[in-house]
Coordinates of C-alpha atoms and ligand atoms in Angstrom, one line a residue:
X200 CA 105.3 34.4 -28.0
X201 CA 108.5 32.9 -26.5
X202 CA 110.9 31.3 -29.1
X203 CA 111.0 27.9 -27.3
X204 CA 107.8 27.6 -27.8
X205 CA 107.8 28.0 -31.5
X206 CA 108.6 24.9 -32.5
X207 CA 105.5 23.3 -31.2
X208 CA 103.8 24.4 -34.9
X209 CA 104.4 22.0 -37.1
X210 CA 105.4 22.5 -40.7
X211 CA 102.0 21.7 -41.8
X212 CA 100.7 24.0 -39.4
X213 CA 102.2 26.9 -40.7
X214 CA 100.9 26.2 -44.3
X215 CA 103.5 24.1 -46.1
X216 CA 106.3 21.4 -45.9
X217 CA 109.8 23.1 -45.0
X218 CA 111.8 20.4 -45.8
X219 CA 111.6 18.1 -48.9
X220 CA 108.3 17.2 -49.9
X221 CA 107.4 13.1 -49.4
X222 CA 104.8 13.9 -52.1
X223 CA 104.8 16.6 -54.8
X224 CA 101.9 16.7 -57.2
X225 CA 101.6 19.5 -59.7
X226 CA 98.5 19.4 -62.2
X227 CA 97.3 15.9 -62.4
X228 CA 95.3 15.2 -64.5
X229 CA 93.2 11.5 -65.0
X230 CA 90.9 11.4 -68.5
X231 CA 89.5 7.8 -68.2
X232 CA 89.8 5.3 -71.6
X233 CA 90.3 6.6 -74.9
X234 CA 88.1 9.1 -76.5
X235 CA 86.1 7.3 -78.6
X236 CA 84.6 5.6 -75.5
X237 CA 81.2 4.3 -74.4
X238 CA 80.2 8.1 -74.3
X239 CA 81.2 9.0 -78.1
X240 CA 80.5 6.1 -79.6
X241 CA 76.3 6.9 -78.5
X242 CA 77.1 10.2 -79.9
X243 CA 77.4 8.9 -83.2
X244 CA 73.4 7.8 -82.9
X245 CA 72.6 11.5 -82.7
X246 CA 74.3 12.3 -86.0
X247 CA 77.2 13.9 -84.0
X248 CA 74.6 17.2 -83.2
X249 CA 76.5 17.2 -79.7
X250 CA 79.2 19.6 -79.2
X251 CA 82.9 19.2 -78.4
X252 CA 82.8 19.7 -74.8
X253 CA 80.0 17.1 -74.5
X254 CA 81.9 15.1 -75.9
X255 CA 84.7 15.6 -74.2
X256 CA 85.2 12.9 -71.6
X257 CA 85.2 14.2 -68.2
X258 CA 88.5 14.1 -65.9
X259 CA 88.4 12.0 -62.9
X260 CA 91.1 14.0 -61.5
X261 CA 91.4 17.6 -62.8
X262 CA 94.7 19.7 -62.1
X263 CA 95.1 18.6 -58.7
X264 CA 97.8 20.1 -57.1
X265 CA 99.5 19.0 -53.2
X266 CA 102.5 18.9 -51.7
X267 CA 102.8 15.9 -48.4
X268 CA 105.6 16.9 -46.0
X269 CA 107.2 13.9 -44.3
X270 CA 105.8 12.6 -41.8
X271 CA 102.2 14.3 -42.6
X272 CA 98.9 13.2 -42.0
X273 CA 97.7 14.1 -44.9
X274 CA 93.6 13.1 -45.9
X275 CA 91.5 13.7 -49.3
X276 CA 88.1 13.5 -48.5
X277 CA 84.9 14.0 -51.1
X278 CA 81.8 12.5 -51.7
X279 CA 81.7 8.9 -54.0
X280 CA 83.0 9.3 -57.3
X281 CA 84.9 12.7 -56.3
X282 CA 88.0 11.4 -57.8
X283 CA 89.8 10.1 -54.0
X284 CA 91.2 6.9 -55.4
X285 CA 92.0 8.2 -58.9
X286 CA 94.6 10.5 -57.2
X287 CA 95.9 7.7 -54.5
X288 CA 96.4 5.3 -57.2
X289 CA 98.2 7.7 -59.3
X290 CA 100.6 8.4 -56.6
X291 CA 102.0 4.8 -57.4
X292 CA 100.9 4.8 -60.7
X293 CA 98.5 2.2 -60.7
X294 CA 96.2 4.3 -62.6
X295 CA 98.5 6.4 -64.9
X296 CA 97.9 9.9 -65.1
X297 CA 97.2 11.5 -68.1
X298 CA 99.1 14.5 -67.2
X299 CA 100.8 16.6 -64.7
X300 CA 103.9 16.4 -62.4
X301 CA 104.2 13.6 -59.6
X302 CA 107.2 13.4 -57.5
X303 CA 108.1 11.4 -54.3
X304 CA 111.1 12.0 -52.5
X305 CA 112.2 14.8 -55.4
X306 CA 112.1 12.1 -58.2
X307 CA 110.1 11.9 -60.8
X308 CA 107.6 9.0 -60.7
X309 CA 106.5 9.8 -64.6
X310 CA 109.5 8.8 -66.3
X311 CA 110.9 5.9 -63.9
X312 CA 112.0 3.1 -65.6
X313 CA 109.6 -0.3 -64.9
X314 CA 112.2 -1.8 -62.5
X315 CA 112.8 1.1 -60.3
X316 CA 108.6 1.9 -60.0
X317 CA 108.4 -1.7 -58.8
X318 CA 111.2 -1.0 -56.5
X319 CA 109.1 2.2 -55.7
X320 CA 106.2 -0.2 -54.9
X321 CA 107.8 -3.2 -53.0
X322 CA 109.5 -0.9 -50.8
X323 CA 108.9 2.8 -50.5
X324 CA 105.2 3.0 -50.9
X325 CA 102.8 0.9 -49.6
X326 CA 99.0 0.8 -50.0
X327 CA 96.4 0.1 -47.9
X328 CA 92.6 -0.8 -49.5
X329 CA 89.3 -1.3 -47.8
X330 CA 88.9 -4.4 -48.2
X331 CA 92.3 -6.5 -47.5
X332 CA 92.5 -9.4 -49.7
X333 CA 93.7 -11.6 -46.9
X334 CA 95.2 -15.3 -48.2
X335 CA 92.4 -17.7 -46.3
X336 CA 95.0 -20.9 -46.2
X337 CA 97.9 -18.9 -44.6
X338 CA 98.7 -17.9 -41.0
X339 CA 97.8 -14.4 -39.7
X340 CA 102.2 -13.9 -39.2
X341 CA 102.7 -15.2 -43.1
X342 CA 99.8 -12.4 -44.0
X343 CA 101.4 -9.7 -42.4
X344 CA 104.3 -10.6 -43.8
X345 CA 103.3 -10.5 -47.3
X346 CA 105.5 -7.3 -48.5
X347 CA 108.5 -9.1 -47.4
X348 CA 107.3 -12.2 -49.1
X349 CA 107.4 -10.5 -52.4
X350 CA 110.6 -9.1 -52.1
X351 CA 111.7 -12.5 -51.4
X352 CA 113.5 -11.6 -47.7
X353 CA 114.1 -14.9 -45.7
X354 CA 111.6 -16.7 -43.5
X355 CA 113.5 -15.6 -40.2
X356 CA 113.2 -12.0 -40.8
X357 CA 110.1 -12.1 -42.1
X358 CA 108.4 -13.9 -39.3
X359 CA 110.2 -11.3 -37.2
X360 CA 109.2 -8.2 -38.8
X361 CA 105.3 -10.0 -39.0
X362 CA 105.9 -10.4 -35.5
X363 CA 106.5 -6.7 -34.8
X364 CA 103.9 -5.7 -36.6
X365 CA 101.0 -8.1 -35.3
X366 CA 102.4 -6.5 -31.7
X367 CA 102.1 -2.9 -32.9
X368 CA 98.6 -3.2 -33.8
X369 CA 97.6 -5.4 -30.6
X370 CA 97.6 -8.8 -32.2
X371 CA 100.5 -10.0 -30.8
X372 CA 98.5 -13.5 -30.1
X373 CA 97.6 -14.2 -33.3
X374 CA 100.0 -14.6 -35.7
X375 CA 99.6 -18.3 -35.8
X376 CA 95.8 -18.1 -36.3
X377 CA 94.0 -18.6 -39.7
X378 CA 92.3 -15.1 -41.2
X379 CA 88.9 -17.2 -40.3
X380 CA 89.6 -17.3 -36.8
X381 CA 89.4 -12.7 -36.3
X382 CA 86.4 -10.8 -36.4
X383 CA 86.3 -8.3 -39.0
X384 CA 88.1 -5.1 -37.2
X385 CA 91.0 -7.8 -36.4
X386 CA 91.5 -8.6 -40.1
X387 CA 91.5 -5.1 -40.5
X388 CA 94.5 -5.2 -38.2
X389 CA 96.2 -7.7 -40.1
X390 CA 95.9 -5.6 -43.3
X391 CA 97.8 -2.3 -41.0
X392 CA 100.4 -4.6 -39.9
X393 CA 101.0 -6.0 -43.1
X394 CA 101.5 -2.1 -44.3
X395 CA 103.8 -1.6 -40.9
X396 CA 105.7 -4.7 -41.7
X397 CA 106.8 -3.7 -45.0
X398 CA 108.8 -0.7 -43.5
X399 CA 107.6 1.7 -46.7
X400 CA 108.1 5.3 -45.6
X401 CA 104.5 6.3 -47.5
X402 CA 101.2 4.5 -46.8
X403 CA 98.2 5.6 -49.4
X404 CA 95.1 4.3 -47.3
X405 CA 91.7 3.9 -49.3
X406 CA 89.1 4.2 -46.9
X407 CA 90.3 1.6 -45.1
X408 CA 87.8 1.3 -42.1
X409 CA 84.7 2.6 -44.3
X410 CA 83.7 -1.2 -43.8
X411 CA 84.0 -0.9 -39.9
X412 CA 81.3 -0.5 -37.7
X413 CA 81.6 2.7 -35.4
X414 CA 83.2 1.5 -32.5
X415 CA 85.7 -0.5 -34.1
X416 CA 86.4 2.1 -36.9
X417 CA 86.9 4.4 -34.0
X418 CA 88.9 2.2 -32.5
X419 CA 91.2 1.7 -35.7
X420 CA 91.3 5.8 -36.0
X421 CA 92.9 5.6 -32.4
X422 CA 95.5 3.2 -33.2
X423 CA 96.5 4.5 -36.4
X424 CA 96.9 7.8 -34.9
X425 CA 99.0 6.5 -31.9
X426 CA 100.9 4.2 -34.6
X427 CA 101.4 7.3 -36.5
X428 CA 102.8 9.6 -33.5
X429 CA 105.5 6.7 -32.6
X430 CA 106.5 5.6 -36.4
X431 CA 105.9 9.0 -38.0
X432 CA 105.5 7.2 -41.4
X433 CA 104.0 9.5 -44.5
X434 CA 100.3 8.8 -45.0
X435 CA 97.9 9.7 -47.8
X436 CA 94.5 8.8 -46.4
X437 CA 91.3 8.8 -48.3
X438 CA 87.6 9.0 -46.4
X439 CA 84.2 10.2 -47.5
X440 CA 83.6 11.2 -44.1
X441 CA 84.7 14.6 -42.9
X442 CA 84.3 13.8 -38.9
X443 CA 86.8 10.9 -39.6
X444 CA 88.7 13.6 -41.9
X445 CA 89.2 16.3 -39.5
X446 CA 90.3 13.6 -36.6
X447 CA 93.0 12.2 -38.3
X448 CA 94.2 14.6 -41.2
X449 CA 97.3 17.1 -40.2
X450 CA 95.9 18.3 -43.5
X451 CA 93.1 18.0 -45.9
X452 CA 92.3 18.1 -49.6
X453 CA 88.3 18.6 -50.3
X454 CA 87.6 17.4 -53.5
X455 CA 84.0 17.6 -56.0
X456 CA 84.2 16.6 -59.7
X457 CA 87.5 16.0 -59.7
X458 CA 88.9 18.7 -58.4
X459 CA 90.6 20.6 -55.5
X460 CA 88.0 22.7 -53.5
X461 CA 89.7 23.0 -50.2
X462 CA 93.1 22.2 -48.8
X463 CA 93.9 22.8 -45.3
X464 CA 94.0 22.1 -41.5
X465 CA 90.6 21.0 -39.9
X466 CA 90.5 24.8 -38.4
X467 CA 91.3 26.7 -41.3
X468 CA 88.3 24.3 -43.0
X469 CA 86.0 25.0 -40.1
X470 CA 86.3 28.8 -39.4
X471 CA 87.2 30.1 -43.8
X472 CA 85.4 27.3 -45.7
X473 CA 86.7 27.8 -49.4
X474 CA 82.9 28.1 -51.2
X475 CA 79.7 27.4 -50.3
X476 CA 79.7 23.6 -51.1
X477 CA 81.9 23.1 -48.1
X478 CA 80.3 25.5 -45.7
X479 CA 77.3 23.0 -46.6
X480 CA 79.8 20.3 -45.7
X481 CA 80.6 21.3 -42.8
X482 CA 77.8 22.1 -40.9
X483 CA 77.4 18.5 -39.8
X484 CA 80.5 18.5 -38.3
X485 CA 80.7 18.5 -34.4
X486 CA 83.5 21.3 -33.9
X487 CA 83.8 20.2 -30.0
X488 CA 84.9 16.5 -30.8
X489 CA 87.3 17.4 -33.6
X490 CA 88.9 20.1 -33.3
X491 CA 91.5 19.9 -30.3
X492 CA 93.5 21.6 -27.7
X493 CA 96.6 21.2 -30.0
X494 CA 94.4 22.5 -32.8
X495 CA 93.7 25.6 -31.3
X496 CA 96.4 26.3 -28.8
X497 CA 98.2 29.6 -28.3
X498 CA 101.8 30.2 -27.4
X499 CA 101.6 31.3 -23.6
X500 CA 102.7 35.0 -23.2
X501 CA 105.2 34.4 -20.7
X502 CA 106.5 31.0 -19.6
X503 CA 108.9 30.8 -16.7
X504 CA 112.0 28.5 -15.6
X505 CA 112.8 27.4 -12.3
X506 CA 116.0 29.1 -12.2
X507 CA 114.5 31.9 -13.1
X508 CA 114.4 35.6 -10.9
X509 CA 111.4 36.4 -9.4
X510 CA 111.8 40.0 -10.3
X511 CA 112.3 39.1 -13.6
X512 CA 109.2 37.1 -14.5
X513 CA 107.3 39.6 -12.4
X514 CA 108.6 42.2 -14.6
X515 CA 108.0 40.3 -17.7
X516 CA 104.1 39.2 -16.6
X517 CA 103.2 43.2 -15.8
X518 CA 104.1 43.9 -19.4
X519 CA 101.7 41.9 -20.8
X520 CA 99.2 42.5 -18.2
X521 CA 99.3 38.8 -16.8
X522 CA 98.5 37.6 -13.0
X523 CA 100.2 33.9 -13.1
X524 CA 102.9 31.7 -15.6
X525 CA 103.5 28.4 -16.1
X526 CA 106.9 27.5 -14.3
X527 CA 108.9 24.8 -16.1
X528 CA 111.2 22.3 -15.2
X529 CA 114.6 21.3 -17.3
X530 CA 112.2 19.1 -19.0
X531 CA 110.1 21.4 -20.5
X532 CA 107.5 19.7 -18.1
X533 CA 104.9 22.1 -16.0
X534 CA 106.7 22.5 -12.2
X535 CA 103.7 24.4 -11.4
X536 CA 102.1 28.0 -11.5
X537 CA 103.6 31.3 -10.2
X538 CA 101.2 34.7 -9.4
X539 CA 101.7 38.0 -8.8
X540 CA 101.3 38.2 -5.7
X541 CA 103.6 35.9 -4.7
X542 CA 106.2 37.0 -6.6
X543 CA 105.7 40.4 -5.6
X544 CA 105.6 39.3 -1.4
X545 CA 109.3 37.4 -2.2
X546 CA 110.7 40.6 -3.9
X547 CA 113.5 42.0 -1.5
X548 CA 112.9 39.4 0.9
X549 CA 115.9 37.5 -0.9
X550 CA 113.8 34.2 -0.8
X551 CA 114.5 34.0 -4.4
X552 CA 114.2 30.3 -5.7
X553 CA 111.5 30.6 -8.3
X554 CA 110.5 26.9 -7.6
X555 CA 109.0 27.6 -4.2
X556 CA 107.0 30.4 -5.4
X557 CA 104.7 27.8 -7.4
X558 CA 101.3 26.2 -6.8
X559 CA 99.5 23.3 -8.4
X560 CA 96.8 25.5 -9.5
X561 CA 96.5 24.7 -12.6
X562 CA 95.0 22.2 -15.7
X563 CA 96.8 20.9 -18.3
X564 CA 95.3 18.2 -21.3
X565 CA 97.3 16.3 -23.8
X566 CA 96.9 18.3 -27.6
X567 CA 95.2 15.2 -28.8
X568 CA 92.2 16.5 -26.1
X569 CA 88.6 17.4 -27.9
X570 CA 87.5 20.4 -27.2
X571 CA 84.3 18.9 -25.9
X572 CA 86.5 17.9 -22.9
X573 CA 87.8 20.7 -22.4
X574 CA 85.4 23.4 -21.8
X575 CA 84.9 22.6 -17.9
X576 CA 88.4 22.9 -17.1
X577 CA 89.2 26.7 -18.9
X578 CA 88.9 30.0 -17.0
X579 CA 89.5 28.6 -13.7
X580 CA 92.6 29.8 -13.1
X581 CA 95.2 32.7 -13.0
X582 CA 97.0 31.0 -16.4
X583 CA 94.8 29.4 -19.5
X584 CA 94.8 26.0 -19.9
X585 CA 98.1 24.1 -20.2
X586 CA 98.6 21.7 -23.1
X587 CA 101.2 19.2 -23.2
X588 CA 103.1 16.5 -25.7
X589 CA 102.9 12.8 -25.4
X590 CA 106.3 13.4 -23.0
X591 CA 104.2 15.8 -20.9
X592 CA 106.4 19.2 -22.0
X593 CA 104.4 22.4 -22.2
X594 CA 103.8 23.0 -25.8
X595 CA 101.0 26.1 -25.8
X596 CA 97.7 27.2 -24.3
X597 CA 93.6 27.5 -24.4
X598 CA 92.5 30.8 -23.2
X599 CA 89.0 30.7 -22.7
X600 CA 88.4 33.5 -25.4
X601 CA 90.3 31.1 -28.1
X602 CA 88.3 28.2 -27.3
X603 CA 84.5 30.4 -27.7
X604 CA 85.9 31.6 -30.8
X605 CA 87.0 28.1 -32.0
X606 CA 84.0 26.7 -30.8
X607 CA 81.2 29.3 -32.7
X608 CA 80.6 28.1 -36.0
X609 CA 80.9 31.1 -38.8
X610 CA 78.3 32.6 -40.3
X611 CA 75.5 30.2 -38.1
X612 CA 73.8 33.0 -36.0
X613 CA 74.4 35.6 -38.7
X614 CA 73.7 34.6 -42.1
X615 CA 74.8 37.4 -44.4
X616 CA 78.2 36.9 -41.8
X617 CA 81.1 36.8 -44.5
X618 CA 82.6 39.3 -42.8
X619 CA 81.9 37.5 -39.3
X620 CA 83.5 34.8 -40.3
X621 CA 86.7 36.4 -41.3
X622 CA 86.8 38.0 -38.2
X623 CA 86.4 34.1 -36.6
X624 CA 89.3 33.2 -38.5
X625 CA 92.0 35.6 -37.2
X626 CA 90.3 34.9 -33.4
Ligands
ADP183 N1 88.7 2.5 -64.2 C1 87.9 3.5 -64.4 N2 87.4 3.6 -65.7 C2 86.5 4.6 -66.0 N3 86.1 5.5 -65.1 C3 86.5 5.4 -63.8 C4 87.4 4.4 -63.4 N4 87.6 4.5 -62.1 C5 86.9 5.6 -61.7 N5 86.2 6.1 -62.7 C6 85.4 7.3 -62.6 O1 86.2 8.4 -62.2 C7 85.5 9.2 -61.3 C8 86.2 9.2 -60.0 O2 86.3 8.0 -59.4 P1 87.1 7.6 -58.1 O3 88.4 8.1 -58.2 O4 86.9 6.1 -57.8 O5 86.3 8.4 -57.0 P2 86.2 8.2 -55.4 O6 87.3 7.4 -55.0 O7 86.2 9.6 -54.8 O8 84.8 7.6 -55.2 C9 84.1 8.6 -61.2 O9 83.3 9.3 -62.0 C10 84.3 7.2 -61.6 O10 83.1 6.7 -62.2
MG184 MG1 87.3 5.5 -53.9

């Protein structure tokens, strides 16, 4: 592994936030109305035969623990009722938890004082729903600018910052329209640009294109994740539908009854499921179309400058027992490919440039790349596949043997395969 290379992991990658957590949840807890409730109060019809824990109301949220790193992608997906929105409206205390820690940016939303949580709302945190309630008699521009409207900035900026946003998410057109005029996934729009407009650094997202039909929900996946890649904004995204899940989420948090089952990247999900309930879960899912080059890319064994000596790389490709590297460019872009052979001819012929001694032949994807598209383009050539950032810089590789691996599906062809499926995992 060569230490440039390193930094393409990313924080979440490598199992936890490095720097300050956006989001720090320890042990919360959400008991629904008082005891004595709907449930208790029957209770009393049966002479009280039933014992405590029967009557003891169950936890919509039980002991859920998470930490968000800025920036993160970070989705809680369960089945209706799991508890989803219980925890998203606890992170802005809509619904107050009935115990445990919550933290954003290091301070402790539990004991902030009335004015400083609306602060907390207005500004830092904003919150996306399903269904936008969209103001019918007011322009598109005024309803993306709604967050600003409550904090009472003036018209100027406001219609400025509407404007931005109404751009951002490809409605650029509209901001003088009335919310009657868009078709449904356009509203939806209105609702992300409203969240964009009101520059909060955390967006909690409930389900917000479960009403969508598939191509526009698909669509709305896209742009968020573009959106997301340029504005790098915190999100806490809640789905019940692990294909959307595994697309979007950096990370995700599984939850059943309440509580915690899983927490992870879509790959640690897909090859060490935590218990059998999400092994059930997840055979549904089409590994090929969510789990991606980035997801599964490898540090390449030896990478190569253009400056570099062709003696040198040979050197360094014989140790590993390689036949061709990726040459790159000041950039950090692919120049092209070097072999063996050719560096071996130029050795002592004092034709040294590195840079002539490259060929195209070579295939690189962006990270973002399923590996459904992928598959035709590995094993072709003397180095795995290339994958690049959005600025086209080499940031790791698809050996063919990494993708089969990523691409079998544990314990599917041998049942009593616990012990297969480890062995998937560290593939
Ligand atoms: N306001 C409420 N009062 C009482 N029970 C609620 C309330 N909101 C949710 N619940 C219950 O809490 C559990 C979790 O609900 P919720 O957080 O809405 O789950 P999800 O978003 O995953 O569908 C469910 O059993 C639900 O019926
Ligand atoms: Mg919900």
């Amino acid at each position: 592994m060569t230490t440039q290379l390193r930094g393409a992991q990313t924080a979440a990658q490598n199992g936890g936030p490095a720097a300050e957590p956006a989001i720090q949840v320890t042990g919360l807890t959400k008991i629904y109305g008082p005891r004595g409730g709907a449930a208790s109060k029957s209770s009393g019809w049966f002479g009280g035969k039933k014992s405590e824990a029967e009557n003891k109301p169950k936890a919509a949220a039980d002991d859920v623990s998470f930490s968000v790193a800025p920036g993160e992608f970070f989705v809680i997906m369960g089945l209706s009722g799991s508890g989803k929105s219980t925890v998203l409206r606890m992170l802005n205390r809509l619904v107050e938890p009935t115990s445990g820690e919550l933290l954003i940016g290091g301070r402790d939303v539990s004991t902030m004082p009335e004015g400083e949580l609306r602060e907390l709302r207005n500004r830092k945190i904003n919150m996306v729903f399903q269904h936008f309630a969209l103001f019918p008699h007011r322009t598109v521009r005024e309803n993306a600018a709604y967050a600003l409207h409550v904090r009472n900035e003036g018209a100027a900026a406001r219609a400025e910052r509407a404007d931005w946003a109404l751009q951002t998410v490809g409605l650029g057109e509209w901001g003088d329209a009335l919310p009657r005029e868009l078709s449904g996934g356009m509203r939806q729009r209105v609702g992300l640009a409203r969240a964009l407009a009101s520059d909060a650094d955390i967006l909690l997202m409930d389900e917000p294109f479960s009403a969508l039909d598939p191509l526009i929900r698909r669509d709305m996946q896209d742009l968020l994740m573009t959106l997301q890649r340029d504005l790098r904004r915190t999100v806490v995204f809640v789905t019940h539908d692990l294909n959307e899940a595994m697309r979007m989420g950096d990370r995700i948090m599984i939850m059943r009854n309440g509580r915690v089952v899983q927490l992870g990247t879509a790959q640690e999900i897909l090859n060490t499921p935590a218990d059998d309930y999400v092994a059930e879960f997840i055979s549904d899912v089409d590994r090929s179309r969510v789990l991606t080059a980035g997801t599964i890319m490898q540090a390449p064994l030896v990478t190569a400058t253009e400056h570099d000596d062709p003696e040198d790389v040979l050197r360094r490709l014989s140790n590993v027992e390689g036949v061709g590297a990726y040459v790159l460019n000041d950039e950090g872009g692919i120049a092209g490919v070097t072999r063996v052979d050719l560096l071996a001819a130029a050795v002592g012929q004092h034709r040294t440039a590195l840079g002539q001694l490259v060929t195209n032949e070579y295939r690189a994807v962006d990270a973002d790349t399923p590996l459904a598209d992928i598959c035709a383009l590995v094993g072709r050539n003397s180095v795995p596949l290339g994958v690049t950032d959005a600025d086209g810089r080499l940031v790791g590789v698809v050996p063919r043997a990494t993708l089969l691996a990523a691409l079998a599906t544990p314990g599917k062809d041998d049942s009593s395969a616990d012990g297969a499926r480890k062995d998937n995992g560290n593939a």
